[in-house]
Short mmCIF file of C-alpha atoms in Angstrom, two decimals:
data_model
loop_
_atom_site.label_atom_id
_atom_site.label_comp_id
_atom_site.label_asym_id
_atom_site.label_seq_id
_atom_site.Cartn_x
_atom_site.Cartn_y
_atom_site.Cartn_z
CA MET A 47 -84.86 -71.92 20.78
CA HIS A 48 -82.04 -69.55 21.80
CA LYS A 49 -80.50 -69.99 25.23
CA LYS A 50 -81.39 -67.12 27.55
CA MET A 51 -78.70 -64.43 27.88
CA LEU A 52 -77.90 -65.11 31.55
CA ALA A 53 -78.85 -68.78 31.74
CA ASP A 54 -77.00 -70.75 34.45
CA LYS A 55 -75.49 -67.59 35.99
CA THR A 56 -75.82 -66.43 39.59
CA ILE A 57 -76.05 -62.63 39.84
CA LEU A 58 -75.89 -60.49 43.01
CA ILE A 59 -77.72 -57.15 42.94
CA THR A 60 -77.56 -54.43 45.62
CA GLY A 61 -80.36 -51.90 46.02
CA ALA A 62 -82.61 -54.66 44.75
CA SER A 63 -85.82 -53.17 46.15
CA GLY A 64 -85.30 -49.74 44.51
CA GLY A 65 -86.46 -48.59 41.08
CA ILE A 66 -83.41 -49.43 38.94
CA GLY A 67 -82.33 -52.26 41.23
CA GLU A 68 -85.73 -53.93 41.08
CA ALA A 69 -85.80 -53.61 37.28
CA CYS A 70 -82.34 -55.22 37.14
CA VAL A 71 -83.59 -58.10 39.30
CA ILE A 72 -86.60 -58.75 37.08
CA GLU A 73 -84.63 -58.41 33.84
CA ALA A 74 -81.84 -60.73 35.03
CA ALA A 75 -84.35 -63.32 36.25
CA ASP A 76 -86.24 -63.16 32.94
CA SER A 77 -82.90 -63.71 31.19
CA GLY A 78 -82.36 -67.00 33.02
CA ALA A 79 -80.16 -65.98 35.97
CA ARG A 80 -80.48 -66.99 39.58
CA VAL A 81 -80.69 -63.59 41.28
CA ILE A 82 -79.63 -62.82 44.83
CA LEU A 83 -81.36 -59.65 46.01
CA THR A 84 -79.39 -57.72 48.61
CA GLY A 85 -80.34 -54.72 50.70
CA ARG A 86 -81.26 -53.59 54.22
CA ASN A 87 -85.06 -53.96 54.20
CA GLU A 88 -86.08 -57.61 54.29
CA GLU A 89 -89.78 -56.87 53.78
CA LYS A 90 -89.13 -54.85 50.60
CA LEU A 91 -86.75 -57.46 49.24
CA LYS A 92 -89.33 -60.19 49.81
CA SER A 93 -91.97 -58.16 47.98
CA VAL A 94 -89.70 -58.01 44.90
CA LEU A 95 -88.87 -61.72 45.26
CA LEU A 96 -92.60 -62.52 45.02
CA LYS A 97 -92.69 -60.92 41.55
CA LEU A 98 -90.26 -63.51 40.17
CA HIS A 99 -91.72 -66.60 38.51
CA ASP A 100 -89.54 -69.43 39.82
CA LYS A 101 -88.13 -70.32 43.24
CA ILE A 102 -84.38 -70.39 42.55
CA HIS A 103 -83.84 -66.77 43.67
CA ASP A 104 -82.93 -65.58 47.16
CA ILE A 105 -82.44 -62.51 49.37
CA ALA A 106 -79.57 -61.47 51.64
CA ILE A 107 -79.55 -58.67 54.19
CA VAL A 108 -76.36 -56.60 54.17
CA ASP A 109 -74.95 -53.45 55.75
CA LEU A 110 -73.28 -51.69 52.83
CA THR A 111 -71.22 -49.50 55.16
CA ASN A 112 -69.51 -52.50 56.78
CA ASP A 113 -66.91 -54.59 54.94
CA ASP A 114 -67.26 -57.47 57.41
CA SER A 115 -70.99 -57.61 56.65
CA ILE A 116 -70.28 -57.61 52.90
CA ASP A 117 -67.65 -60.37 53.25
CA SER A 118 -70.00 -62.45 55.38
CA VAL A 119 -72.93 -62.10 52.95
CA VAL A 120 -70.80 -62.91 49.90
CA LYS A 121 -69.41 -66.03 51.59
CA SER A 122 -72.87 -67.17 52.70
CA ILE A 123 -74.25 -66.70 49.17
CA PHE A 124 -71.36 -68.73 47.74
CA ASP A 125 -71.79 -71.48 50.34
CA LYS A 126 -75.52 -71.71 49.62
CA HIS A 127 -75.68 -71.19 45.86
CA GLY A 128 -72.21 -71.96 44.53
CA GLN A 129 -70.34 -70.03 41.87
CA ILE A 130 -70.98 -66.28 41.52
CA HIS A 131 -70.92 -65.03 37.92
CA GLY A 132 -71.82 -61.36 38.15
CA PHE A 133 -72.79 -58.38 40.24
CA ILE A 134 -74.73 -55.12 39.86
CA HIS A 135 -74.33 -52.32 42.37
CA ALA A 136 -77.62 -50.42 42.07
CA ALA A 137 -77.74 -49.11 45.65
CA GLY A 138 -77.27 -45.37 45.96
CA PHE A 139 -78.77 -42.09 47.02
CA GLU A 140 -78.51 -38.34 46.43
CA ILE A 141 -78.09 -35.26 48.62
CA THR A 142 -78.91 -31.86 47.13
CA LYS A 143 -77.34 -28.96 49.01
CA PRO A 144 -75.32 -25.87 48.13
CA LEU A 145 -71.64 -26.35 48.91
CA ARG A 146 -71.76 -23.95 51.88
CA LYS A 147 -74.22 -26.32 53.59
CA THR A 148 -72.61 -29.57 52.47
CA THR A 149 -70.73 -31.28 55.28
CA ARG A 150 -67.78 -33.65 55.24
CA GLU A 151 -70.20 -36.31 56.43
CA ASP A 152 -72.39 -35.70 53.35
CA PHE A 153 -69.39 -36.35 51.11
CA ARG A 154 -68.37 -39.38 53.16
CA SER A 155 -71.82 -41.01 53.22
CA LEU A 156 -72.40 -40.56 49.48
CA LEU A 157 -68.96 -41.91 48.59
CA ASP A 158 -69.46 -44.79 51.01
CA ILE A 159 -72.73 -46.04 49.52
CA ASN A 160 -72.52 -44.91 45.90
CA ALA A 161 -68.91 -45.94 45.26
CA PHE A 162 -66.99 -47.70 48.02
CA SER A 163 -69.62 -50.31 48.90
CA GLY A 164 -69.83 -51.45 45.28
CA PHE A 165 -66.06 -51.74 45.06
CA SER A 166 -66.09 -53.66 48.37
CA PHE A 167 -68.49 -56.22 46.90
CA VAL A 168 -66.22 -56.69 43.88
CA ARG A 169 -63.20 -57.12 46.17
CA SER A 170 -65.06 -59.59 48.37
CA ILE A 171 -66.20 -61.71 45.41
CA MET A 172 -62.67 -61.69 43.99
CA LYS A 173 -61.31 -62.98 47.31
CA LEU A 174 -63.43 -66.15 47.07
CA LYS A 175 -60.73 -68.65 46.14
CA LYS A 176 -63.26 -71.41 45.54
CA ASN A 177 -65.19 -69.28 43.04
CA LYS A 178 -63.84 -70.76 39.81
CA VAL A 179 -65.85 -68.69 37.28
CA SER A 180 -63.46 -67.84 34.44
CA GLN A 181 -65.19 -64.68 33.23
CA MET A 182 -67.09 -62.71 35.87
CA SER A 183 -68.72 -59.39 35.03
CA PHE A 184 -69.39 -56.50 37.42
CA VAL A 185 -71.58 -53.44 36.79
CA ILE A 186 -71.60 -50.35 39.01
CA ILE A 187 -74.40 -47.81 38.52
CA SER A 188 -73.00 -44.29 38.25
CA SER A 189 -74.87 -41.25 36.85
CA ILE A 190 -74.48 -38.64 34.15
CA MET A 191 -73.68 -36.40 37.13
CA GLY A 192 -70.36 -38.22 37.23
CA ASN A 193 -69.59 -36.70 33.84
CA VAL A 194 -71.47 -33.40 33.92
CA ALA A 195 -72.82 -31.42 36.87
CA ASN A 196 -75.65 -29.38 38.37
CA ARG A 197 -75.74 -26.86 41.18
CA GLY A 198 -76.15 -28.30 44.66
CA LEU A 199 -74.75 -31.71 43.74
CA ALA A 200 -71.04 -31.39 44.56
CA ALA A 201 -70.99 -34.40 46.90
CA TYR A 202 -73.22 -36.52 44.65
CA CYS A 203 -71.20 -35.67 41.53
CA ALA A 204 -67.98 -36.50 43.39
CA SER A 205 -69.33 -39.91 44.41
CA LYS A 206 -70.49 -40.80 40.91
CA GLY A 207 -67.25 -39.53 39.36
CA ALA A 208 -65.41 -41.81 41.78
CA VAL A 209 -67.37 -44.76 40.40
CA ILE A 210 -66.35 -44.00 36.82
CA SER A 211 -62.65 -43.51 37.54
CA GLY A 212 -62.50 -46.38 40.05
CA VAL A 213 -64.04 -48.78 37.56
CA LYS A 214 -61.34 -47.99 35.00
CA ALA A 215 -58.56 -48.78 37.47
CA ILE A 216 -60.22 -51.96 38.71
CA ALA A 217 -60.77 -53.12 35.11
CA LEU A 218 -57.01 -53.12 34.55
CA GLU A 219 -56.49 -55.29 37.65
CA LEU A 220 -59.19 -57.79 36.66
CA ALA A 221 -58.34 -58.12 32.98
CA ASP A 222 -55.48 -60.62 33.38
CA LYS A 223 -57.89 -62.89 35.26
CA GLY A 224 -60.46 -62.67 32.46
CA HIS A 225 -62.98 -60.65 34.49
CA ARG A 226 -64.69 -57.42 33.49
CA ILE A 227 -66.15 -54.34 35.18
CA ASN A 228 -68.06 -51.39 33.67
CA SER A 229 -70.12 -48.48 34.90
CA VAL A 230 -73.53 -47.31 33.67
CA SER A 231 -74.46 -43.63 33.89
CA PRO A 232 -78.20 -42.94 33.59
CA GLY A 233 -79.90 -39.59 33.31
CA ILE A 234 -83.29 -39.03 34.97
CA VAL A 235 -85.08 -42.37 35.23
CA ASN A 236 -88.74 -42.57 36.20
CA THR A 237 -88.35 -44.48 39.44
CA PRO A 238 -90.97 -44.13 42.22
CA ILE A 239 -88.68 -41.73 44.12
CA VAL A 240 -88.10 -39.52 41.07
CA LYS A 241 -91.84 -39.46 40.31
CA LYS A 242 -92.58 -38.24 43.86
CA ILE A 243 -89.95 -35.49 43.53
CA MET A 244 -91.28 -34.42 40.13
CA GLU A 245 -94.83 -34.22 41.49
CA LYS A 246 -93.70 -31.44 43.84
CA TYR A 247 -92.33 -29.28 41.01
CA PRO A 248 -94.44 -26.60 39.30
CA VAL A 249 -95.62 -27.52 35.80
CA ASP A 250 -93.28 -25.03 34.10
CA MET A 251 -90.26 -26.48 35.95
CA LYS A 252 -91.17 -30.03 34.91
CA GLU A 253 -91.51 -28.90 31.31
CA ARG A 254 -88.06 -27.26 31.42
CA ILE A 255 -86.52 -30.47 32.77
CA LEU A 256 -88.18 -32.64 30.13
CA LYS A 257 -86.94 -30.35 27.36
CA THR A 258 -83.34 -31.11 28.36
CA TYR A 259 -83.91 -34.76 27.35
CA PRO A 260 -84.23 -35.07 23.55
CA LEU A 261 -85.67 -38.60 23.85
CA GLY A 262 -87.53 -37.91 27.08
CA THR A 263 -86.68 -39.34 30.48
CA GLY A 264 -85.90 -43.03 30.88
CA GLN A 265 -87.54 -46.07 32.43
CA PRO A 266 -85.82 -48.47 34.89
CA LYS A 267 -86.08 -51.23 32.29
CA ASP A 268 -83.92 -49.19 29.88
CA VAL A 269 -81.04 -49.27 32.36
CA ALA A 270 -81.67 -52.89 33.35
CA GLU A 271 -81.44 -54.12 29.75
CA LEU A 272 -78.06 -52.42 29.33
CA CYS A 273 -76.83 -53.99 32.59
CA ASN A 274 -78.00 -57.40 31.38
CA PHE A 275 -75.96 -57.03 28.20
CA LEU A 276 -72.87 -56.08 30.22
CA LEU A 277 -73.32 -59.10 32.50
CA SER A 278 -73.65 -61.46 29.56
CA ASP A 279 -71.00 -63.12 27.42
CA ARG A 280 -72.15 -60.93 24.51
CA SER A 281 -70.08 -58.09 25.99
CA ARG A 282 -66.97 -60.23 26.51
CA TRP A 283 -64.63 -57.62 24.93
CA ILE A 284 -65.91 -54.65 26.95
CA THR A 285 -64.34 -53.51 30.21
CA GLY A 286 -63.35 -50.31 32.00
CA THR A 287 -65.99 -48.34 30.10
CA ASP A 288 -68.67 -45.92 31.27
CA PHE A 289 -71.96 -46.30 29.39
CA VAL A 290 -74.04 -43.12 29.27
CA ILE A 291 -77.76 -43.80 28.94
CA ASP A 292 -79.56 -40.47 29.14
CA GLY A 293 -81.85 -39.95 26.16
CA GLY A 294 -79.43 -37.44 24.67
CA TYR A 295 -79.15 -35.15 27.72
CA SER A 296 -75.36 -34.94 27.68
CA ALA A 297 -75.13 -34.64 23.88
CA LYS A 298 -76.02 -30.94 24.11
#
């Protein structure tokens, strides 16, 4: 019997109660990892925790806008569970506004959660001197909107573009230590939030959107399986790369 892809690894995941984040939690747990679910809403995190089969997993409440909170949570996870092997930053949100109505605070809040908080987690984990893992792997969820664009998404596109470029720079710093970091850029994924948004659109608008995806829109599990591969030793020679997973949307 083959050893599971993430067996004996401890993986931290932000946004763990959201669509992609939850799928990443379930996929990592099924692949043998101990998963630490992080987020703001304890009740939602616990509801995801109940879906996991064994009792080795845990939750941690964190304020993603506060570096002290991130440092404290990372230290407490290490103290409780030992070595940290990998991390997925799945937390994020979107603001859709024309530029004339987009405020500096909109840009700041999107950059803070979508990009900076993920980088802060990586920095905090790297500062753990007692964490002796020789080959850690970090994955930051970006978006195809970090590579292409749509009207009304200037701040969102800027935040996701920051993820892609930041990951490349961080990869160069981590490489001499044997650690890796990559970004994953999904197109439209059928999360509960996206489904609610799509339900509000007229039928003809939904059809137009679907036609822009040659393979159709994605499922959270599609993204989670890619993240699992990037966390595993099977991707040991991959770093500083952005992985587009969009059913062919950006191939046009």
